[in-house]
mmCIF file with all atom_site columns, C-alpha atoms in Angstrom:
data_model
loop_
_atom_site.group_PDB
_atom_site.id
_atom_site.type_symbol
_atom_site.label_atom_id
_atom_site.label_alt_id
_atom_site.label_comp_id
_atom_site.label_asym_id
_atom_site.label_entity_id
_atom_site.label_seq_id
_atom_site.pdbx_PDB_ins_code
_atom_site.Cartn_x
_atom_site.Cartn_y
_atom_site.Cartn_z
_atom_site.occupancy
_atom_site.B_iso_or_equiv
_atom_site.pdbx_formal_charge
_atom_site.auth_seq_id
_atom_site.auth_comp_id
_atom_site.auth_asym_id
_atom_site.auth_atom_id
_atom_site.pdbx_PDB_model_num
ATOM 1   C CA . MET A 1 1   ? 105.795 106.916 124.633 1.00 98.00 ? 1   MET A CA 1
ATOM 2   C CA . LEU A 1 2   ? 106.313 107.123 120.842 1.00 98.00 ? 2   LEU A CA 1
ATOM 3   C CA . LEU A 1 3   ? 104.100 105.513 118.288 1.00 98.00 ? 3   LEU A CA 1
ATOM 4   C CA . SER A 1 4   ? 105.429 104.386 114.875 1.00 98.00 ? 4   SER A CA 1
ATOM 5   C CA . VAL A 1 5   ? 103.139 102.989 112.131 1.00 98.00 ? 5   VAL A CA 1
ATOM 6   C CA . ASP A 1 6   ? 104.335 101.333 108.922 1.00 98.00 ? 6   ASP A CA 1
ATOM 7   C CA . TRP A 1 7   ? 101.733 101.524 106.250 1.00 98.00 ? 7   TRP A CA 1
ATOM 8   C CA . ASP A 1 8   ? 102.546 97.983  105.302 1.00 98.00 ? 8   ASP A CA 1
ATOM 9   C CA . ALA A 1 9   ? 100.769 96.874  108.461 1.00 98.00 ? 9   ALA A CA 1
ATOM 10  C CA . PHE A 1 10  ? 97.588  97.566  106.460 1.00 98.00 ? 10  PHE A CA 1
ATOM 11  C CA . SER A 1 11  ? 98.598  97.684  102.845 1.00 98.00 ? 11  SER A CA 1
ATOM 12  C CA . GLY A 1 12  ? 99.341  93.932  102.751 1.00 97.00 ? 12  GLY A CA 1
ATOM 13  C CA . THR A 1 13  ? 99.022  90.723  100.895 1.00 97.00 ? 13  THR A CA 1
ATOM 14  C CA . ARG A 1 14  ? 97.108  87.497  100.972 1.00 95.00 ? 14  ARG A CA 1
ATOM 15  C CA . GLU A 1 15  ? 98.422  83.995  101.642 1.00 92.00 ? 15  GLU A CA 1
ATOM 16  C CA . LEU A 1 16  ? 100.642 82.379  98.830  1.00 90.00 ? 16  LEU A CA 1
ATOM 17  C CA . VAL A 1 17  ? 101.034 85.459  96.782  1.00 95.00 ? 17  VAL A CA 1
ATOM 18  C CA . PHE A 1 18  ? 104.456 84.419  95.163  1.00 92.00 ? 18  PHE A CA 1
ATOM 19  C CA . ASP A 1 19  ? 105.672 87.928  94.326  1.00 95.00 ? 19  ASP A CA 1
ATOM 20  C CA . ALA A 1 20  ? 104.552 89.698  97.506  1.00 95.00 ? 20  ALA A CA 1
ATOM 21  C CA . PRO A 1 21  ? 107.388 92.143  98.733  1.00 94.00 ? 21  PRO A CA 1
ATOM 22  C CA . ILE A 1 22  ? 106.722 91.176  102.336 1.00 88.00 ? 22  ILE A CA 1
ATOM 23  C CA . TRP A 1 23  ? 108.820 88.058  101.861 1.00 82.00 ? 23  TRP A CA 1
ATOM 24  C CA . GLY A 1 24  ? 111.872 90.140  101.168 1.00 80.00 ? 24  GLY A CA 1
ATOM 25  C CA . THR A 1 25  ? 112.657 93.039  98.917  1.00 84.00 ? 25  THR A CA 1
ATOM 26  C CA . ARG A 1 26  ? 115.097 95.878  98.704  1.00 85.00 ? 26  ARG A CA 1
ATOM 27  C CA . ASP A 1 27  ? 114.209 99.609  99.186  1.00 88.00 ? 27  ASP A CA 1
ATOM 28  C CA . ARG A 1 28  ? 115.380 101.067 95.891  1.00 89.00 ? 28  ARG A CA 1
ATOM 29  C CA . ASP A 1 29  ? 113.592 103.442 93.568  1.00 91.00 ? 29  ASP A CA 1
ATOM 30  C CA . HIS A 1 30  ? 112.880 100.523 91.324  1.00 92.00 ? 30  HIS A CA 1
ATOM 31  C CA . ASP A 1 31  ? 111.203 98.604  94.094  1.00 95.00 ? 31  ASP A CA 1
ATOM 32  C CA . ARG A 1 32  ? 108.978 101.602 95.021  1.00 95.00 ? 32  ARG A CA 1
ATOM 33  C CA . LEU A 1 33  ? 107.307 101.845 91.596  1.00 95.00 ? 33  LEU A CA 1
ATOM 34  C CA . GLU A 1 34  ? 108.715 99.753  88.735  1.00 94.00 ? 34  GLU A CA 1
ATOM 35  C CA . ALA A 1 35  ? 108.500 96.561  90.682  1.00 95.00 ? 35  ALA A CA 1
ATOM 36  C CA . TRP A 1 36  ? 104.807 97.243  91.285  1.00 95.00 ? 36  TRP A CA 1
ATOM 37  C CA . ARG A 1 37  ? 104.389 97.906  87.599  1.00 94.00 ? 37  ARG A CA 1
ATOM 38  C CA . GLY A 1 38  ? 105.883 94.468  87.000  1.00 94.00 ? 38  GLY A CA 1
ATOM 39  C CA . ARG A 1 39  ? 103.373 92.941  89.299  1.00 95.00 ? 39  ARG A CA 1
ATOM 40  C CA . VAL A 1 40  ? 100.560 94.415  87.388  1.00 94.00 ? 40  VAL A CA 1
ATOM 41  C CA . ARG A 1 41  ? 101.926 93.054  84.076  1.00 93.00 ? 41  ARG A CA 1
ATOM 42  C CA . GLN A 1 42  ? 102.287 89.704  85.564  1.00 95.00 ? 42  GLN A CA 1
ATOM 43  C CA . ARG A 1 43  ? 98.521  89.722  86.121  1.00 95.00 ? 43  ARG A CA 1
ATOM 44  C CA . GLN A 1 44  ? 97.904  90.797  82.627  1.00 94.00 ? 44  GLN A CA 1
ATOM 45  C CA . GLY A 1 45  ? 96.481  94.204  83.847  1.00 92.00 ? 45  GLY A CA 1
ATOM 46  C CA . ASP A 1 46  ? 96.967  97.787  82.757  1.00 88.00 ? 46  ASP A CA 1
ATOM 47  C CA . SER A 1 47  ? 96.233  99.631  85.970  1.00 91.00 ? 47  SER A CA 1
ATOM 48  C CA . TRP A 1 48  ? 96.772  99.325  89.746  1.00 94.00 ? 48  TRP A CA 1
ATOM 49  C CA . ASP A 1 49  ? 93.220  97.603  89.775  1.00 93.00 ? 49  ASP A CA 1
ATOM 50  C CA . ALA A 1 50  ? 94.914  94.377  88.854  1.00 94.00 ? 50  ALA A CA 1
ATOM 51  C CA . LEU A 1 51  ? 96.569  94.218  92.276  1.00 96.00 ? 51  LEU A CA 1
ATOM 52  C CA . ALA A 1 52  ? 93.454  94.427  94.232  1.00 96.00 ? 52  ALA A CA 1
ATOM 53  C CA . HIS A 1 53  ? 92.812  90.864  95.026  1.00 97.00 ? 53  HIS A CA 1
ATOM 54  C CA . ASP A 1 54  ? 96.393  89.826  95.978  1.00 98.00 ? 54  ASP A CA 1
ATOM 55  C CA . PHE A 1 55  ? 97.359  93.078  97.717  1.00 98.00 ? 55  PHE A CA 1
ATOM 56  C CA . PRO A 1 56  ? 94.322  94.431  99.613  1.00 98.00 ? 56  PRO A CA 1
ATOM 57  C CA . LEU A 1 57  ? 94.055  97.260  102.034 1.00 98.00 ? 57  LEU A CA 1
ATOM 58  C CA . TYR A 1 58  ? 93.182  95.743  105.462 1.00 98.00 ? 58  TYR A CA 1
ATOM 59  C CA . SER A 1 59  ? 90.964  97.423  107.828 1.00 96.00 ? 59  SER A CA 1
ATOM 60  C CA . GLY A 1 60  ? 92.355  98.879  111.109 1.00 96.00 ? 60  GLY A CA 1
ATOM 61  C CA . TRP A 1 61  ? 94.156  101.893 109.832 1.00 97.00 ? 61  TRP A CA 1
ATOM 62  C CA . GLN A 1 62  ? 91.115  103.995 110.505 1.00 97.00 ? 62  GLN A CA 1
ATOM 63  C CA . ALA A 1 63  ? 91.923  103.760 114.260 1.00 97.00 ? 63  ALA A CA 1
ATOM 64  C CA . LEU A 1 64  ? 94.788  106.114 113.698 1.00 98.00 ? 64  LEU A CA 1
ATOM 65  C CA . ARG A 1 65  ? 92.345  109.030 113.289 1.00 98.00 ? 65  ARG A CA 1
ATOM 66  C CA . GLN A 1 66  ? 92.063  109.096 117.080 1.00 98.00 ? 66  GLN A CA 1
ATOM 67  C CA . TYR A 1 67  ? 95.602  110.530 117.161 1.00 98.00 ? 67  TYR A CA 1
ATOM 68  C CA . ALA A 1 68  ? 94.494  113.774 115.423 1.00 98.00 ? 68  ALA A CA 1
ATOM 69  C CA . GLY A 1 69  ? 96.100  116.495 117.636 1.00 97.00 ? 69  GLY A CA 1
ATOM 70  C CA . VAL A 1 70  ? 99.044  114.385 118.548 1.00 98.00 ? 70  VAL A CA 1
ATOM 71  C CA . PRO A 1 71  ? 102.322 115.806 117.135 1.00 98.00 ? 71  PRO A CA 1
ATOM 72  C CA . ALA A 1 72  ? 102.735 113.675 113.979 1.00 98.00 ? 72  ALA A CA 1
ATOM 73  C CA . TRP A 1 73  ? 105.272 113.262 111.175 1.00 98.00 ? 73  TRP A CA 1
ATOM 74  C CA . VAL A 1 74  ? 105.210 111.397 107.792 1.00 98.00 ? 74  VAL A CA 1
ATOM 75  C CA . ALA A 1 75  ? 108.190 109.780 106.265 1.00 98.00 ? 75  ALA A CA 1
ATOM 76  C CA . LEU A 1 76  ? 108.965 107.834 103.126 1.00 97.00 ? 76  LEU A CA 1
ATOM 77  C CA . SER A 1 77  ? 110.983 105.117 104.771 1.00 96.00 ? 77  SER A CA 1
ATOM 78  C CA . HIS A 1 78  ? 111.681 103.792 108.293 1.00 96.00 ? 78  HIS A CA 1
ATOM 79  C CA . ALA A 1 79  ? 115.344 104.507 107.522 1.00 94.00 ? 79  ALA A CA 1
ATOM 80  C CA . ASP A 1 80  ? 114.319 108.120 108.336 1.00 96.00 ? 80  ASP A CA 1
ATOM 81  C CA . ALA A 1 81  ? 113.176 107.160 111.861 1.00 97.00 ? 81  ALA A CA 1
ATOM 82  C CA . TRP A 1 82  ? 116.391 108.242 113.620 1.00 94.00 ? 82  TRP A CA 1
ATOM 83  C CA . ALA A 1 83  ? 115.784 111.879 112.665 1.00 96.00 ? 83  ALA A CA 1
ATOM 84  C CA . TRP A 1 84  ? 112.285 111.557 114.285 1.00 98.00 ? 84  TRP A CA 1
ATOM 85  C CA . LEU A 1 85  ? 113.677 109.932 117.377 1.00 98.00 ? 85  LEU A CA 1
ATOM 86  C CA . ASP A 1 86  ? 116.012 112.840 117.790 1.00 97.00 ? 86  ASP A CA 1
ATOM 87  C CA . PHE A 1 87  ? 113.042 115.123 118.467 1.00 98.00 ? 87  PHE A CA 1
ATOM 88  C CA . PHE A 1 88  ? 112.586 113.294 121.797 1.00 98.00 ? 88  PHE A CA 1
ATOM 89  C CA . PRO A 1 89  ? 114.348 111.993 124.810 1.00 98.00 ? 89  PRO A CA 1
ATOM 90  C CA . PRO A 1 90  ? 114.737 108.298 124.918 1.00 98.00 ? 90  PRO A CA 1
ATOM 91  C CA . GLN A 1 91  ? 111.523 106.555 125.789 1.00 98.00 ? 91  GLN A CA 1
ATOM 92  C CA . PRO A 1 92  ? 109.509 103.386 124.918 1.00 98.00 ? 92  PRO A CA 1
ATOM 93  C CA . VAL A 1 93  ? 108.451 103.015 121.124 1.00 98.00 ? 93  VAL A CA 1
ATOM 94  C CA . LEU A 1 94  ? 105.536 100.986 119.911 1.00 98.00 ? 94  LEU A CA 1
ATOM 95  C CA . ASN A 1 95  ? 105.912 100.117 116.271 1.00 98.00 ? 95  ASN A CA 1
ATOM 96  C CA . VAL A 1 96  ? 102.837 98.799  114.309 1.00 98.00 ? 96  VAL A CA 1
ATOM 97  C CA . ASP A 1 97  ? 104.510 96.987  111.373 1.00 98.00 ? 97  ASP A CA 1
ATOM 98  C CA . SER A 1 98  ? 104.675 93.876  109.146 1.00 97.00 ? 98  SER A CA 1
ATOM 99  C CA . HIS A 1 99  ? 108.394 93.686  110.123 1.00 95.00 ? 99  HIS A CA 1
ATOM 100 C CA . HIS A 1 100 ? 110.141 93.949  113.540 1.00 97.00 ? 100 HIS A CA 1
ATOM 101 C CA . ASP A 1 101 ? 112.817 96.242  112.076 1.00 96.00 ? 101 ASP A CA 1
ATOM 102 C CA . LEU A 1 102 ? 115.312 95.010  114.620 1.00 97.00 ? 102 LEU A CA 1
ATOM 103 C CA . GLY A 1 103 ? 117.962 93.763  112.224 1.00 91.00 ? 103 GLY A CA 1
ATOM 104 C CA . SER A 1 104 ? 118.576 91.454  109.192 1.00 80.00 ? 104 SER A CA 1
ATOM 105 C CA . LEU A 1 105 ? 121.120 89.072  107.849 1.00 74.00 ? 105 LEU A CA 1
ATOM 106 C CA . SER A 1 106 ? 121.756 91.000  104.736 1.00 72.00 ? 106 SER A CA 1
ATOM 107 C CA . GLY A 1 107 ? 123.262 94.475  104.152 1.00 73.00 ? 107 GLY A CA 1
ATOM 108 C CA . ASP A 1 108 ? 125.566 96.582  106.232 1.00 77.00 ? 108 ASP A CA 1
ATOM 109 C CA . PRO A 1 109 ? 124.544 95.888  109.887 1.00 78.00 ? 109 PRO A CA 1
ATOM 110 C CA . ALA A 1 110 ? 125.940 99.298  110.957 1.00 78.00 ? 110 ALA A CA 1
ATOM 111 C CA . ARG A 1 111 ? 124.024 101.414 108.414 1.00 86.00 ? 111 ARG A CA 1
ATOM 112 C CA . VAL A 1 112 ? 120.558 102.436 109.447 1.00 88.00 ? 112 VAL A CA 1
ATOM 113 C CA . ARG A 1 113 ? 118.059 100.964 107.090 1.00 89.00 ? 113 ARG A CA 1
ATOM 114 C CA . PRO A 1 114 ? 114.372 100.251 107.131 1.00 91.00 ? 114 PRO A CA 1
ATOM 115 C CA . GLY A 1 115 ? 115.049 96.724  108.506 1.00 91.00 ? 115 GLY A CA 1
ATOM 116 C CA . ASN A 1 116 ? 117.348 97.654  111.349 1.00 94.00 ? 116 ASN A CA 1
ATOM 117 C CA . TRP A 1 117 ? 116.553 101.081 112.550 1.00 97.00 ? 117 TRP A CA 1
ATOM 118 C CA . ALA A 1 118 ? 114.825 99.956  115.746 1.00 97.00 ? 118 ALA A CA 1
ATOM 119 C CA . GLY A 1 119 ? 117.479 97.562  116.742 1.00 97.00 ? 119 GLY A CA 1
ATOM 120 C CA . LEU A 1 120 ? 120.322 100.082 116.238 1.00 96.00 ? 120 LEU A CA 1
ATOM 121 C CA . ALA A 1 121 ? 118.264 102.659 118.109 1.00 97.00 ? 121 ALA A CA 1
ATOM 122 C CA . LEU A 1 122 ? 117.952 100.300 121.024 1.00 97.00 ? 122 LEU A CA 1
ATOM 123 C CA . GLN A 1 123 ? 121.673 99.704  121.087 1.00 96.00 ? 123 GLN A CA 1
ATOM 124 C CA . ALA A 1 124 ? 122.363 103.404 120.764 1.00 96.00 ? 124 ALA A CA 1
ATOM 125 C CA . GLY A 1 125 ? 120.197 104.329 123.685 1.00 97.00 ? 125 GLY A CA 1
ATOM 126 C CA . LYS A 1 126 ? 117.671 106.227 121.547 1.00 97.00 ? 126 LYS A CA 1
ATOM 127 C CA . ILE A 1 127 ? 114.859 103.928 122.538 1.00 98.00 ? 127 ILE A CA 1
ATOM 128 C CA . SER A 1 128 ? 114.365 102.637 126.109 1.00 98.00 ? 128 SER A CA 1
ATOM 129 C CA . ASN A 1 129 ? 112.021 99.800  125.302 1.00 98.00 ? 129 ASN A CA 1
ATOM 130 C CA . TYR A 1 130 ? 110.549 98.583  122.045 1.00 98.00 ? 130 TYR A CA 1
ATOM 131 C CA . ALA A 1 131 ? 107.479 96.794  121.135 1.00 98.00 ? 131 ALA A CA 1
ATOM 132 C CA . CYS A 1 132 ? 106.441 95.546  117.665 1.00 98.00 ? 132 CYS A CA 1
ATOM 133 C CA . HIS A 1 133 ? 102.772 94.819  117.241 1.00 98.00 ? 133 HIS A CA 1
ATOM 134 C CA . TYR A 1 134 ? 102.006 92.897  114.054 1.00 98.00 ? 134 TYR A CA 1
ATOM 135 C CA . PRO A 1 135 ? 98.644  93.312  112.146 1.00 97.00 ? 135 PRO A CA 1
ATOM 136 C CA . ASP A 1 136 ? 95.917  90.691  112.652 1.00 96.00 ? 136 ASP A CA 1
ATOM 137 C CA . TRP A 1 137 ? 96.094  89.500  109.046 1.00 97.00 ? 137 TRP A CA 1
ATOM 138 C CA . HIS A 1 138 ? 99.444  87.880  109.804 1.00 97.00 ? 138 HIS A CA 1
ATOM 139 C CA . ALA A 1 139 ? 97.560  85.241  111.660 1.00 96.00 ? 139 ALA A CA 1
ATOM 140 C CA . HIS A 1 140 ? 96.634  83.872  108.182 1.00 93.00 ? 140 HIS A CA 1
ATOM 141 C CA . LEU A 1 141 ? 100.139 83.888  106.711 1.00 93.00 ? 141 LEU A CA 1
ATOM 142 C CA . PRO A 1 142 ? 102.156 81.104  108.219 1.00 91.00 ? 142 PRO A CA 1
ATOM 143 C CA . VAL A 1 143 ? 105.564 82.395  107.019 1.00 85.00 ? 143 VAL A CA 1
ATOM 144 C CA . ALA A 1 144 ? 104.933 85.968  108.083 1.00 91.00 ? 144 ALA A CA 1
ATOM 145 C CA . GLU A 1 145 ? 106.822 87.321  111.067 1.00 93.00 ? 145 GLU A CA 1
ATOM 146 C CA . GLY A 1 146 ? 103.772 87.873  113.041 1.00 96.00 ? 146 GLY A CA 1
ATOM 147 C CA . TYR A 1 147 ? 102.332 84.465  112.553 1.00 96.00 ? 147 TYR A CA 1
ATOM 148 C CA . ASP A 1 148 ? 104.401 82.635  115.167 1.00 97.00 ? 148 ASP A CA 1
ATOM 149 C CA . LEU A 1 149 ? 105.751 85.125  117.683 1.00 97.00 ? 149 LEU A CA 1
ATOM 150 C CA . ALA A 1 150 ? 107.816 82.550  119.493 1.00 96.00 ? 150 ALA A CA 1
ATOM 151 C CA . ARG A 1 151 ? 109.531 81.458  116.258 1.00 96.00 ? 151 ARG A CA 1
ATOM 152 C CA . THR A 1 152 ? 110.209 85.131  115.469 1.00 96.00 ? 152 THR A CA 1
ATOM 153 C CA . ARG A 1 153 ? 111.590 85.866  118.867 1.00 96.00 ? 153 ARG A CA 1
ATOM 154 C CA . THR A 1 154 ? 114.033 82.809  118.430 1.00 95.00 ? 154 THR A CA 1
ATOM 155 C CA . GLU A 1 155 ? 115.218 84.280  115.225 1.00 93.00 ? 155 GLU A CA 1
ATOM 156 C CA . LEU A 1 156 ? 115.903 87.559  116.960 1.00 95.00 ? 156 LEU A CA 1
ATOM 157 C CA . GLU A 1 157 ? 118.317 85.851  119.392 1.00 94.00 ? 157 GLU A CA 1
ATOM 158 C CA . GLY A 1 158 ? 120.814 85.715  116.569 1.00 88.00 ? 158 GLY A CA 1
ATOM 159 C CA . LEU A 1 159 ? 120.492 89.407  115.694 1.00 91.00 ? 159 LEU A CA 1
ATOM 160 C CA . LEU A 1 160 ? 120.491 91.100  118.981 1.00 94.00 ? 160 LEU A CA 1
ATOM 161 C CA . PRO A 1 161 ? 122.570 91.032  122.178 1.00 94.00 ? 161 PRO A CA 1
ATOM 162 C CA . ALA A 1 162 ? 120.743 89.411  125.119 1.00 96.00 ? 162 ALA A CA 1
ATOM 163 C CA . ASP A 1 163 ? 120.405 92.621  127.009 1.00 95.00 ? 163 ASP A CA 1
ATOM 164 C CA . VAL A 1 164 ? 118.920 94.425  123.989 1.00 96.00 ? 164 VAL A CA 1
ATOM 165 C CA . LEU A 1 165 ? 116.491 91.540  123.283 1.00 97.00 ? 165 LEU A CA 1
ATOM 166 C CA . GLY A 1 166 ? 115.356 91.857  126.888 1.00 97.00 ? 166 GLY A CA 1
ATOM 167 C CA . ARG A 1 167 ? 113.807 95.252  126.097 1.00 98.00 ? 167 ARG A CA 1
ATOM 168 C CA . VAL A 1 168 ? 111.900 93.916  123.132 1.00 98.00 ? 168 VAL A CA 1
ATOM 169 C CA . THR A 1 169 ? 108.390 92.645  123.040 1.00 98.00 ? 169 THR A CA 1
ATOM 170 C CA . LEU A 1 170 ? 106.307 91.217  120.217 1.00 98.00 ? 170 LEU A CA 1
ATOM 171 C CA . ALA A 1 171 ? 102.491 91.015  119.945 1.00 98.00 ? 171 ALA A CA 1
ATOM 172 C CA . ARG A 1 172 ? 99.640  90.578  117.656 1.00 97.00 ? 172 ARG A CA 1
ATOM 173 C CA . PRO A 1 173 ? 97.170  92.337  116.914 1.00 96.00 ? 173 PRO A CA 1
ATOM 174 C CA . PRO A 1 174 ? 97.860  95.948  117.527 1.00 97.00 ? 174 PRO A CA 1
ATOM 175 C CA . SER A 1 175 ? 96.975  97.434  120.885 1.00 96.00 ? 175 SER A CA 1
ATOM 176 C CA . TRP A 1 176 ? 96.498  101.141 120.396 1.00 98.00 ? 176 TRP A CA 1
ATOM 177 C CA . PRO A 1 177 ? 97.602  103.381 123.233 1.00 98.00 ? 177 PRO A CA 1
ATOM 178 C CA . HIS A 1 178 ? 95.468  106.225 124.586 1.00 98.00 ? 178 HIS A CA 1
ATOM 179 C CA . PRO A 1 179 ? 96.161  109.473 122.577 1.00 98.00 ? 179 PRO A CA 1
ATOM 180 C CA . GLN A 1 180 ? 97.209  111.167 125.802 1.00 98.00 ? 180 GLN A CA 1
ATOM 181 C CA . GLU A 1 181 ? 99.989  108.522 126.323 1.00 98.00 ? 181 GLU A CA 1
ATOM 182 C CA . VAL A 1 182 ? 101.551 109.291 122.957 1.00 98.00 ? 182 VAL A CA 1
ATOM 183 C CA . ALA A 1 183 ? 104.141 112.064 122.717 1.00 98.00 ? 183 ALA A CA 1
ATOM 184 C CA . GLY A 1 184 ? 104.603 111.798 118.945 1.00 98.00 ? 184 GLY A CA 1
ATOM 185 C CA . LEU A 1 185 ? 103.539 109.750 116.027 1.00 98.00 ? 185 LEU A CA 1
ATOM 186 C CA . LEU A 1 186 ? 105.430 108.710 112.913 1.00 98.00 ? 186 LEU A CA 1
ATOM 187 C CA . LEU A 1 187 ? 103.605 107.404 109.902 1.00 98.00 ? 187 LEU A CA 1
ATOM 188 C CA . VAL A 1 188 ? 105.776 105.664 107.271 1.00 98.00 ? 188 VAL A CA 1
ATOM 189 C CA . GLN A 1 189 ? 104.763 104.968 103.688 1.00 98.00 ? 189 GLN A CA 1
ATOM 190 C CA . SER A 1 190 ? 107.383 102.213 102.829 1.00 97.00 ? 190 SER A CA 1
ATOM 191 C CA . PRO A 1 191 ? 106.385 102.203 99.132  1.00 97.00 ? 191 PRO A CA 1
ATOM 192 C CA . ALA A 1 192 ? 108.586 99.247  98.258  1.00 97.00 ? 192 ALA A CA 1
ATOM 193 C CA . TRP A 1 193 ? 106.171 97.163  100.270 1.00 97.00 ? 193 TRP A CA 1
ATOM 194 C CA . THR A 1 194 ? 102.885 98.948  99.906  1.00 98.00 ? 194 THR A CA 1
ATOM 195 C CA . ASN A 1 195 ? 100.329 98.894  96.939  1.00 97.00 ? 195 ASN A CA 1
ATOM 196 C CA . PRO A 1 196 ? 100.405 102.044 95.032  1.00 97.00 ? 196 PRO A CA 1
ATOM 197 C CA . ALA A 1 197 ? 96.540  101.853 94.835  1.00 96.00 ? 197 ALA A CA 1
ATOM 198 C CA . HIS A 1 198 ? 96.520  102.568 98.582  1.00 97.00 ? 198 HIS A CA 1
ATOM 199 C CA . ASP A 1 199 ? 98.318  105.816 98.292  1.00 97.00 ? 199 ASP A CA 1
ATOM 200 C CA . ALA A 1 200 ? 95.139  107.836 98.308  1.00 95.00 ? 200 ALA A CA 1
ATOM 201 C CA . ALA A 1 201 ? 94.167  106.365 101.699 1.00 97.00 ? 201 ALA A CA 1
ATOM 202 C CA . PHE A 1 202 ? 97.634  107.036 103.029 1.00 97.00 ? 202 PHE A CA 1
ATOM 203 C CA . TYR A 1 203 ? 97.425  110.644 102.071 1.00 96.00 ? 203 TYR A CA 1
ATOM 204 C CA . GLU A 1 204 ? 93.951  110.910 103.627 1.00 96.00 ? 204 GLU A CA 1
ATOM 205 C CA . LEU A 1 205 ? 95.368  109.816 106.824 1.00 97.00 ? 205 LEU A CA 1
ATOM 206 C CA . VAL A 1 206 ? 98.352  112.133 106.637 1.00 98.00 ? 206 VAL A CA 1
ATOM 207 C CA . THR A 1 207 ? 95.946  115.036 106.101 1.00 97.00 ? 207 THR A CA 1
ATOM 208 C CA . ALA A 1 208 ? 93.761  113.876 109.030 1.00 98.00 ? 208 ALA A CA 1
ATOM 209 C CA . LEU A 1 209 ? 96.762  113.765 111.357 1.00 98.00 ? 209 LEU A CA 1
ATOM 210 C CA . ARG A 1 210 ? 98.120  117.096 110.006 1.00 98.00 ? 210 ARG A CA 1
ATOM 211 C CA . ALA A 1 211 ? 101.516 115.312 109.859 1.00 98.00 ? 211 ALA A CA 1
ATOM 212 C CA . HIS A 1 212 ? 104.723 117.224 109.319 1.00 98.00 ? 212 HIS A CA 1
ATOM 213 C CA . VAL A 1 213 ? 106.795 116.043 106.471 1.00 98.00 ? 213 VAL A CA 1
ATOM 214 C CA . LEU A 1 214 ? 109.992 114.479 107.577 1.00 97.00 ? 214 LEU A CA 1
ATOM 215 C CA . THR A 1 215 ? 110.814 113.012 104.243 1.00 97.00 ? 215 THR A CA 1
ATOM 216 C CA . ALA A 1 216 ? 108.235 113.289 101.358 1.00 97.00 ? 216 ALA A CA 1
ATOM 217 C CA . PRO A 1 217 ? 106.201 110.213 100.550 1.00 96.00 ? 217 PRO A CA 1
ATOM 218 C CA . LEU A 1 218 ? 105.198 109.225 97.073  1.00 95.00 ? 218 LEU A CA 1
ATOM 219 C CA . ASN A 1 219 ? 101.831 109.766 95.481  1.00 91.00 ? 219 ASN A CA 1
ATOM 220 C CA . ARG A 1 220 ? 101.987 107.023 92.764  1.00 93.00 ? 220 ARG A CA 1
ATOM 221 C CA . VAL A 1 221 ? 98.231  107.256 92.002  1.00 85.00 ? 221 VAL A CA 1
ATOM 222 C CA . ASN A 1 222 ? 98.343  110.818 91.120  1.00 61.00 ? 222 ASN A CA 1
ATOM 223 C CA . ALA A 1 223 ? 101.474 110.343 89.097  1.00 53.00 ? 223 ALA A CA 1
ATOM 224 C CA . HIS A 1 224 ? 99.330  108.169 86.754  1.00 52.00 ? 224 HIS A CA 1
ATOM 225 C CA . SER A 1 225 ? 96.136  110.143 86.718  1.00 39.00 ? 225 SER A CA 1
ATOM 226 C CA . GLU A 1 226 ? 94.534  107.820 84.172  1.00 40.00 ? 226 GLU A CA 1
ATOM 227 C CA . ARG A 1 227 ? 95.563  104.768 86.365  1.00 45.00 ? 227 ARG A CA 1
ATOM 228 C CA . ARG A 1 228 ? 97.300  103.482 83.146  1.00 47.00 ? 228 ARG A CA 1
ATOM 229 C CA . LEU A 1 229 ? 100.703 101.887 83.135  1.00 45.00 ? 229 LEU A CA 1
#
């Protein structure tokens, strides 16, 4: 099997944070950095520290260290996942994520994007079966995808053909496979959805996994060495 992990499963938000990108955002250069600067300004801050309360780094990401030695790659966006899938024959994929990535009602449905890469890959035969495991903190966010799995599956009925949906499972919290079961791992930064203050922990994980660069992630903390905006 293949294991895909979106950093937004851990770099998340608390309940009732009005400007949290988890509720819906694009994946443009502006969203990856400038939108986060705007969130700091809205909190009358002058560094990423102003984001700490509303956008915490949840525990659980440390479990990924067990996959050191498994072939691993790092990517900026899940839109890059198809290039990773091409390294392997079709097989089951487990994606640990704050979003199912099976499709959306906006944008070009035929173009591979962060929100539909998995659904298109299922339909194209690049994935045999797909499981999305939502993080445990979704249990405290009533409008998050991973809060009510039955509701989320019902929503998917309008996005996927029945035969494709039959190869999809949703669960919470993540159930990590044994490293020997994993043929390859993809770690995705998703900077439009993840707090820049957590980039250091992300890079720590990339180093621990000795991940090959599929597409270069951002280091937004180092880009502002004095942590000033």
